[in-house]
Short mmCIF file of C-alpha atoms and ligand atoms in Angstrom, two decimals:
data_model
loop_
_atom_site.label_atom_id
_atom_site.label_comp_id
_atom_site.label_asym_id
_atom_site.label_seq_id
_atom_site.Cartn_x
_atom_site.Cartn_y
_atom_site.Cartn_z
CA MET N 654 125.24 85.73 107.97
CA CYS N 655 121.72 85.82 106.65
CA GLU N 656 119.19 83.68 108.34
CA TRP N 657 116.65 84.04 105.60
CA LEU N 658 118.80 82.29 102.92
CA LYS N 659 119.15 79.33 105.02
CA ASN N 660 115.30 78.78 104.83
CA LYS N 661 115.25 76.37 101.84
CA ARG N 662 111.86 77.17 100.79
CA LEU N 663 112.43 80.85 100.73
CA ALA N 664 115.96 80.47 99.00
CA GLY N 665 114.14 78.18 96.19
CA VAL N 666 111.28 80.87 95.63
CA LEU N 667 113.92 83.62 95.58
CA ALA N 668 116.16 81.76 93.06
CA MET N 669 113.06 81.45 90.89
CA MET N 670 112.33 85.02 91.10
CA SER N 671 116.08 86.01 90.56
CA VAL N 672 115.71 88.23 93.69
CA ALA N 673 118.05 86.37 96.08
CA GLY N 674 120.22 88.97 97.84
CA VAL N 675 117.72 91.63 98.10
CA LEU N 676 116.69 90.60 101.61
CA CYS N 677 118.48 90.81 105.03
CA GLY N 678 119.96 94.18 104.45
CA ALA N 679 122.54 92.51 102.14
CA GLY N 680 122.11 95.30 99.78
CA ALA N 681 124.43 94.11 97.19
CA THR N 682 122.05 94.61 94.31
CA GLY N 683 121.95 98.34 93.81
CA ALA N 684 122.53 100.05 90.48
CA SER N 685 126.21 101.00 91.37
CA GLY N 686 128.89 99.37 89.58
CA ALA N 687 127.19 98.73 86.37
CA ASP N 688 129.39 99.24 83.36
CA LEU N 689 126.60 100.94 81.19
CA GLU N 690 126.13 104.62 82.06
CA ILE N 691 123.07 106.58 80.57
CA ALA N 692 123.87 110.09 80.45
CA SER N 693 120.53 111.52 79.06
CA ILE N 694 117.28 110.62 77.42
CA ARG N 695 115.81 112.78 74.50
CA LEU N 696 112.68 112.66 72.40
CA GLY N 697 112.31 114.39 69.06
CA ASN N 698 109.03 114.84 67.17
CA HIS N 699 109.27 114.31 63.43
CA GLU N 700 106.62 114.47 60.69
CA ASP N 701 105.76 110.70 60.59
CA TYR N 702 107.71 109.37 63.73
CA THR N 703 108.73 110.26 67.12
CA ARG N 704 112.42 109.55 68.00
CA PHE N 705 113.72 108.32 71.26
CA VAL N 706 117.34 108.48 71.98
CA LEU N 707 119.53 107.40 74.78
CA ASP N 708 122.95 108.85 75.18
CA MET N 709 125.09 106.02 76.65
CA SER N 710 128.76 104.95 77.49
CA ARG N 711 128.64 102.06 75.11
CA ASP N 712 126.66 100.18 72.44
CA VAL N 713 123.80 98.00 73.80
CA ASN N 714 121.64 95.31 72.35
CA PRO N 715 118.16 95.94 74.07
CA ARG N 716 115.17 93.67 74.10
CA VAL N 717 112.21 95.84 73.07
CA PHE N 718 108.57 94.72 73.14
CA VAL N 719 105.22 96.40 73.08
CA LEU N 720 102.12 95.84 75.54
CA ALA N 721 98.40 96.87 75.17
CA ASP N 722 95.97 98.37 77.34
CA PRO N 723 97.50 100.78 78.08
CA TYR N 724 99.79 101.11 74.95
CA ARG N 725 103.38 100.65 76.03
CA VAL N 726 106.85 100.17 74.62
CA VAL N 727 109.25 98.40 76.93
CA ILE N 728 112.90 98.49 76.35
CA ASP N 729 115.08 96.12 78.46
CA LEU N 730 118.74 96.93 79.01
CA PRO N 731 121.66 95.64 80.92
CA GLU N 732 121.76 97.12 84.46
CA ALA N 733 122.66 100.91 84.08
CA ASP N 734 123.76 103.86 86.07
CA TRP N 735 121.28 106.57 85.27
CA ASN N 736 122.75 110.19 85.35
CA THR N 737 119.80 111.54 83.89
CA ASP N 738 117.56 114.38 85.24
CA GLU N 739 115.32 112.92 88.15
CA ASN N 740 112.27 114.53 86.47
CA ALA N 741 113.07 113.14 83.03
CA GLY N 742 110.02 111.35 81.56
CA GLN N 743 107.20 113.32 83.20
CA ASP N 744 106.45 115.10 79.98
CA GLY N 745 106.40 113.33 76.63
CA LYS N 746 106.54 114.47 73.02
CA GLY N 747 104.80 113.25 69.82
CA LEU N 748 103.60 109.70 70.33
CA VAL N 749 105.21 109.27 73.65
CA ARG N 750 103.04 110.61 76.63
CA GLY N 751 105.87 109.97 79.27
CA TYR N 752 108.28 107.36 80.32
CA ARG N 753 109.93 105.73 83.30
CA TYR N 754 113.18 103.98 83.86
CA GLY N 755 115.07 102.26 86.70
CA LEU N 756 116.33 98.80 87.83
CA PHE N 757 113.92 96.28 87.04
CA ARG N 758 115.76 93.27 88.81
CA PRO N 759 119.43 92.62 89.39
CA GLY N 760 121.32 92.88 86.02
CA ASN N 761 118.59 94.37 84.22
CA SER N 762 117.35 97.97 83.73
CA ARG N 763 114.10 98.78 82.03
CA ILE N 764 112.51 101.74 80.24
CA VAL N 765 108.79 101.82 79.80
CA LEU N 766 107.21 104.45 77.40
CA ASP N 767 103.54 105.33 77.68
CA MET N 768 102.18 105.73 74.06
CA SER N 769 99.34 108.01 73.22
CA GLY N 770 98.12 105.47 70.89
CA PRO N 771 99.09 102.22 69.10
CA ALA N 772 102.73 102.45 67.63
CA GLU N 773 105.40 100.29 66.41
CA VAL N 774 109.21 100.51 66.61
CA GLY N 775 110.02 101.20 62.93
CA ARG N 776 113.78 101.41 63.35
CA ILE N 777 116.22 100.63 66.10
CA PHE N 778 120.05 101.18 65.93
CA ASN N 779 123.09 102.07 67.81
CA LEU N 780 125.12 105.25 66.62
CA LYS N 781 128.79 105.40 67.25
CA PRO N 782 130.52 108.47 68.80
CA ALA N 783 130.64 111.28 66.19
CA ASN N 784 130.48 115.12 65.99
CA GLY N 785 131.01 115.37 69.71
CA LYS N 786 128.25 112.89 70.61
CA GLY N 787 128.91 109.63 72.32
CA HIS N 788 127.20 106.34 71.85
CA ARG N 789 123.55 106.55 71.27
CA LEU N 790 120.60 103.93 70.94
CA VAL N 791 117.85 105.45 68.60
CA LEU N 792 114.25 104.04 68.36
CA ASP N 793 111.86 105.46 65.83
CA LEU N 794 108.25 104.93 66.74
CA LYS N 795 105.63 105.21 64.32
CA SER N 796 101.56 105.03 64.60
CA VAL N 797 99.93 101.81 63.55
CA SER N 798 96.27 100.55 63.64
CA ARG N 799 95.16 98.93 66.83
CA ASN N 800 94.90 95.61 65.09
CA GLU N 801 98.41 95.88 63.70
CA PHE N 802 99.56 96.78 67.10
CA LEU N 803 97.79 93.78 68.75
CA SER N 804 99.21 91.31 66.32
CA ARG N 805 102.79 92.30 67.74
CA ALA N 806 101.86 93.09 71.44
CA GLY N 807 102.69 90.60 74.34
CA TRP N 808 105.33 89.44 76.53
CA PRO N 809 108.51 87.66 75.36
CA LYS N 810 108.33 83.94 76.23
CA GLU N 811 111.23 84.09 78.71
CA THR N 812 109.20 86.46 80.93
CA THR N 813 106.47 84.30 81.63
CA GLY N 814 106.46 80.53 82.73
CA PRO N 815 106.15 78.22 85.74
CA GLY N 816 108.57 80.40 87.81
CA ARG N 817 105.81 82.74 88.58
CA ARG N 818 103.45 80.35 90.64
CA ASP N 819 103.13 81.16 94.16
CA THR N 820 100.33 78.87 94.90
CA SER N 821 102.83 75.97 95.52
CA ILE N 822 103.60 77.43 98.94
CA PRO N 823 101.31 75.37 101.17
CA LEU N 824 98.78 77.47 103.13
CA ARG N 825 99.29 78.07 106.78
CA ASP N 826 96.60 77.39 109.44
CA THR N 827 96.67 80.85 111.00
CA GLY N 828 93.83 80.20 113.25
CA ASN N 829 95.12 77.35 115.25
CA GLU N 830 98.99 77.83 115.01
CA ARG N 831 100.44 78.90 118.18
CA LYS N 832 103.92 79.90 117.42
CA LYS N 833 106.68 79.65 119.82
CA GLY N 834 109.68 82.02 119.84
CA ARG N 835 110.38 84.55 117.39
CA TYR N 836 107.69 86.34 115.01
CA VAL N 837 108.57 87.00 111.30
CA VAL N 838 107.55 90.66 110.28
CA ALA N 839 107.62 91.25 106.42
CA ILE N 840 108.15 94.98 105.67
CA ASP N 841 107.33 96.04 102.15
CA ALA N 842 108.60 99.34 101.04
CA GLY N 843 106.17 100.29 98.33
CA HIS N 844 107.22 100.71 94.73
CA GLY N 845 110.96 100.89 93.59
CA GLY N 846 113.26 100.85 90.67
CA ILE N 847 111.30 101.52 87.46
CA ASP N 848 108.11 102.25 89.51
CA PRO N 849 108.56 105.48 91.46
CA GLY N 850 105.12 105.53 92.87
CA ALA N 851 103.57 108.88 93.58
CA VAL N 852 105.62 112.02 92.78
CA GLY N 853 105.42 115.08 95.02
CA LYS N 854 105.27 118.64 93.73
CA SER N 855 108.98 119.17 94.64
CA GLY N 856 110.03 116.04 92.84
CA LEU N 857 110.06 113.86 96.17
CA LEU N 858 109.49 110.27 95.19
CA GLU N 859 107.34 107.82 97.13
CA LYS N 860 109.73 104.93 96.37
CA THR N 861 112.44 106.76 98.29
CA ILE N 862 110.23 107.70 101.28
CA SER N 863 108.76 104.14 101.77
CA LEU N 864 112.26 102.75 101.66
CA ALA N 865 113.73 105.18 104.11
CA ILE N 866 111.00 104.45 106.60
CA ALA N 867 111.09 100.68 105.96
CA LYS N 868 114.77 100.71 106.93
CA LYS N 869 114.09 102.57 110.09
CA LEU N 870 111.26 100.22 111.08
CA ARG N 871 113.43 97.24 110.25
CA ASP N 872 116.18 98.56 112.65
CA GLN N 873 113.65 99.35 115.53
CA LEU N 874 111.98 95.85 115.18
CA VAL N 875 115.52 94.00 115.23
CA ALA N 876 116.81 96.08 118.08
CA THR N 877 113.91 94.72 120.16
CA GLY N 878 115.49 91.26 119.64
CA ARG N 879 111.97 89.66 119.34
CA TYR N 880 111.62 89.64 115.62
CA ASP N 881 113.16 88.42 112.25
CA VAL N 882 112.41 91.04 109.60
CA LEU N 883 112.10 90.22 106.03
CA MET N 884 112.44 93.21 103.69
CA THR N 885 110.77 92.76 100.20
CA ARG N 886 113.30 95.22 99.18
CA ASP N 887 116.23 97.17 100.56
CA THR N 888 117.50 98.87 97.69
CA ASP N 889 115.98 100.88 94.73
CA ILE N 890 114.65 97.94 92.83
CA PHE N 891 111.20 96.83 91.39
CA HIS N 892 109.33 93.89 92.40
CA SER N 893 105.93 92.89 91.09
CA LEU N 894 103.10 93.04 93.49
CA ARG N 895 102.73 89.12 93.29
CA ASP N 896 106.41 88.58 94.09
CA ARG N 897 105.90 90.73 97.31
CA VAL N 898 103.13 88.58 98.37
CA MET N 899 105.37 85.56 97.47
CA ILE N 900 108.36 86.80 99.39
CA ALA N 901 106.29 87.22 102.61
CA ARG N 902 104.38 83.81 102.05
CA ALA N 903 107.71 81.86 101.39
CA GLY N 904 109.37 83.66 104.48
CA ARG N 905 106.46 82.44 106.54
CA ALA N 906 105.65 85.96 107.84
CA ASP N 907 103.39 86.44 110.74
CA LEU N 908 102.61 89.89 109.69
CA PHE N 909 102.96 91.88 106.41
CA ILE N 910 103.33 95.73 106.50
CA SER N 911 103.43 97.58 103.12
CA LEU N 912 104.61 101.34 103.39
CA HIS N 913 103.31 103.99 101.00
CA ALA N 914 102.61 107.73 100.57
CA ASP N 915 100.16 109.27 98.35
CA THR N 916 99.26 112.50 96.47
CA ILE N 917 95.90 113.96 95.90
CA LYS N 918 94.70 117.06 93.86
CA ASP N 919 93.26 118.84 97.09
CA ARG N 920 96.43 119.94 98.57
CA SER N 921 94.91 120.76 101.98
CA VAL N 922 94.28 116.98 102.64
CA ARG N 923 96.66 115.48 104.91
CA GLY N 924 97.10 112.66 107.34
CA ALA N 925 97.90 108.97 107.65
CA SER N 926 95.62 106.00 106.91
CA VAL N 927 95.73 102.30 107.12
CA TYR N 928 94.11 99.82 104.56
CA THR N 929 93.23 96.26 104.66
CA LEU N 930 91.92 93.78 101.90
CA SER N 931 88.47 93.78 100.73
CA GLU N 932 86.71 92.98 97.45
CA THR N 933 84.38 95.77 98.18
CA ALA N 934 86.11 99.19 98.84
CA SER N 935 84.79 101.19 101.98
CA ASP N 936 84.39 104.20 99.75
CA SER N 937 85.10 105.47 96.52
CA GLU N 938 88.62 107.18 97.52
CA ALA N 939 89.92 103.85 98.83
CA GLY N 940 88.66 102.17 95.66
CA GLU N 941 90.52 104.71 93.56
CA LEU N 942 93.71 104.31 95.85
CA ALA N 943 93.65 100.65 95.23
CA SER N 944 93.52 100.89 91.61
CA LYS N 945 96.31 103.56 91.70
CA GLU N 946 98.62 101.23 93.82
CA ASN N 947 97.68 98.07 91.71
CA ARG N 948 99.06 99.88 88.68
CA ALA N 949 102.39 99.30 89.90
CA ASP N 950 102.85 96.14 87.62
CA ILE N 951 101.40 97.92 84.55
CA ILE N 952 103.65 100.79 85.07
CA ALA N 953 106.74 98.36 85.11
CA GLY N 954 105.53 96.20 82.24
CA VAL N 955 104.88 93.21 84.04
CA ASP N 956 102.64 90.18 83.08
CA THR N 957 99.71 90.65 85.28
CA THR N 958 97.54 87.69 83.86
CA GLU N 959 96.16 85.69 86.67
CA ILE N 960 97.47 82.24 87.21
CA SER N 961 95.03 79.30 88.23
CA SER N 962 95.18 78.30 91.87
CA GLU N 963 96.22 74.93 92.85
CA ILE N 964 94.71 75.43 96.35
CA SER N 965 91.22 74.39 97.12
CA MET N 966 89.11 77.57 97.32
CA ILE N 967 87.46 76.67 100.75
CA LEU N 968 90.88 76.50 102.51
CA ILE N 969 91.75 79.88 101.02
CA GLU N 970 88.40 81.30 102.26
CA LEU N 971 89.01 80.10 105.58
CA SER N 972 92.53 81.22 105.90
CA GLN N 973 91.52 84.63 104.25
CA ARG N 974 88.80 85.28 106.84
CA GLU N 975 91.38 84.57 109.81
CA ALA N 976 93.99 86.64 108.09
CA LYS N 977 91.40 89.48 107.52
CA ASN N 978 90.36 89.39 111.22
CA ARG N 979 93.93 89.49 112.49
CA SER N 980 94.67 92.42 109.79
CA ALA N 981 91.73 94.31 111.29
CA HIS N 982 92.98 93.84 114.83
CA PHE N 983 96.51 94.89 114.06
CA THR N 984 95.01 97.89 112.21
CA GLU N 985 93.19 98.93 115.53
CA LEU N 986 96.20 98.75 117.51
CA LEU N 987 98.33 100.40 114.87
CA THR N 988 96.00 103.58 114.43
CA THR N 989 96.02 103.90 118.28
CA GLN N 990 99.84 104.03 118.16
CA LEU N 991 99.94 106.28 114.89
CA ALA N 992 97.57 108.80 116.41
CA LYS N 993 100.12 109.63 119.31
CA GLU N 994 102.71 110.81 116.65
CA THR N 995 100.75 112.02 113.63
CA LYS N 996 97.72 113.38 112.24
CA LEU N 997 95.33 110.69 110.92
CA LEU N 998 92.90 110.95 108.05
CA ARG N 999 89.16 110.74 109.00
CA ASN N 1000 87.89 107.24 108.72
CA THR N 1001 91.47 105.95 109.30
CA HIS N 1002 90.81 102.48 108.65
CA ARG N 1003 89.67 101.86 105.01
CA TYR N 1004 89.51 98.74 102.84
CA ALA N 1005 89.88 97.95 99.10
CA GLY N 1006 91.09 95.43 96.78
CA PHE N 1007 94.92 95.96 97.04
CA ARG N 1008 96.82 93.28 95.25
CA VAL N 1009 99.66 93.48 97.56
CA LEU N 1010 97.54 92.55 100.54
CA LYS N 1011 96.43 89.34 98.90
CA ALA N 1012 98.30 86.65 100.83
CA PRO N 1013 95.49 84.43 102.02
CA ASP N 1014 97.45 83.27 105.00
CA VAL N 1015 99.32 86.31 106.25
CA PRO N 1016 97.69 89.30 108.01
CA SER N 1017 98.66 92.18 106.00
CA VAL N 1018 98.12 96.07 106.10
CA LEU N 1019 99.07 98.84 103.67
CA ILE N 1020 99.93 102.20 105.42
CA GLU N 1021 99.59 105.40 103.64
CA LEU N 1022 101.92 107.50 105.76
CA GLY N 1023 100.77 110.93 104.43
CA TYR N 1024 100.19 112.97 101.40
CA MET N 1025 103.27 114.30 99.42
CA SER N 1026 100.85 116.92 97.89
CA ASN N 1027 100.30 118.60 101.31
CA ARG N 1028 103.23 120.90 102.33
CA GLN N 1029 103.15 119.88 106.10
CA ASP N 1030 102.91 116.20 105.29
CA GLU N 1031 105.54 116.54 102.81
CA GLN N 1032 107.83 118.14 105.39
CA ASN N 1033 107.21 115.34 107.64
CA LEU N 1034 107.84 112.52 105.21
CA ARG N 1035 111.15 114.12 104.44
CA SER N 1036 112.32 114.61 108.04
CA PRO N 1037 114.51 111.77 109.51
CA ASP N 1038 113.03 112.68 112.85
CA TRP N 1039 109.45 112.16 112.00
CA GLN N 1040 110.37 109.03 109.98
CA ASN N 1041 111.89 107.65 113.24
CA ARG N 1042 108.77 108.45 115.19
CA MET N 1043 106.38 106.72 112.62
CA ALA N 1044 108.77 103.68 112.79
CA ARG N 1045 108.61 103.72 116.54
CA SER N 1046 104.76 103.77 116.47
CA ILE N 1047 104.47 101.00 114.04
CA SER N 1048 107.08 98.98 116.03
CA SER N 1049 105.11 99.65 119.17
CA SER N 1050 101.72 98.40 117.52
CA VAL N 1051 103.70 95.20 116.30
CA ASP N 1052 104.56 94.70 119.87
CA ASP N 1053 100.93 95.23 120.98
CA TYR N 1054 99.72 92.87 118.44
CA PHE N 1055 101.92 89.70 119.25
CA LYS N 1056 101.38 90.31 122.82
CA SER N 1057 97.69 90.43 122.54
CA GLU N 1058 97.80 87.27 120.23
CA GLU N 1059 99.87 85.53 123.02
CA ASN N 1060 97.13 86.39 125.41
CA GLY N 1061 94.45 85.12 123.13
CA GLU N 1062 92.76 88.49 122.98
CA MET N 1063 92.56 88.20 119.23
CA ARG N 1064 89.91 85.52 119.62
CA GLN N 1065 87.58 87.87 121.39
CA ALA N 1066 87.94 90.35 118.79
CA TRP N 1067 86.79 87.77 116.16
CA VAL N 1068 83.50 86.95 117.91
CA GLN N 1069 81.15 89.45 116.17
ZN1 ZN U 1690 102.16 103.67 96.84
#
């Protein structure tokens, strides 16, 4: 049923990443059906420790580890259904500044505690139901020195290893390749699972909005009959930024579109904007946004250490230059279409070092659809009608892009 899983290279990569099944609208990997239910999360501040308590439907045997810079405690659990307050974790207590939780990958939920300083897990134990309370998991967190913390910090062995390489996927020659037949469009709904992305004043989550619009865009592209669509996620699940890039490359995507929404202090600011990759940011706002978006992996407690490349740098540079030109060309067409349906931010096309745009051989853009901190934008972002119109403009610009590629217009745009 799913074309993508017939692609051997992609299937191999997905198996490595344990994400097979998240593509093609299969949607079989959501959090429902888990036998572990979390009813609430509580924090208590005691004289020399901070207590973290999960109220659960049964005992668990969590994997707990700590990560430095910033100080984090990561708690891995079996996949769980969360019946907790949506805004739980925004505020902390004692040593815990705040926390996030959600699906990390199929079969595995994760909680990440942001600590105000170096701390260790002094005690961890399950409590059986008693005195009207159900099963509980208790962690007592104590302050330690930075050196003590660092001696314990790090990823457990099984989370790192050769499965994380994406450089084994051969580079495509984007410049000379003339594709016949259908094009592959990768749609990347920003954030997901444990990483909510930006949070609007009314509790609206970026991960929800990005997925809603991604699905509408997928449906519209599929309806044209001209494209194969590859979704980096179609459920509320987390993927690292590198894995998103890897999914697009393994699926030999011809175009990569990452969907996001932002928040900003100045609530009067509104409008959509489009970002492409550059090592030098077009302005300080773009640079700040990129570092905010790049924090997704840190937020989810993922290993972000760089992996040495097996591809010659010259090849990467050539591919990257072509992919960059194509990204810029698509952005031009995209902003023209978006302008028909929504307000655009001034200097609509901006660029900075977004990690999710780093496929050297796939033209990639990141769209910030609007500001959840602005009342009008937030209303739009929530509205299914507006979401449909945005999906339509993006889908039209995808048409414009591939038509102009077929006409060879792109080459003209490169000569500068
Ligand atoms: Zn985002």
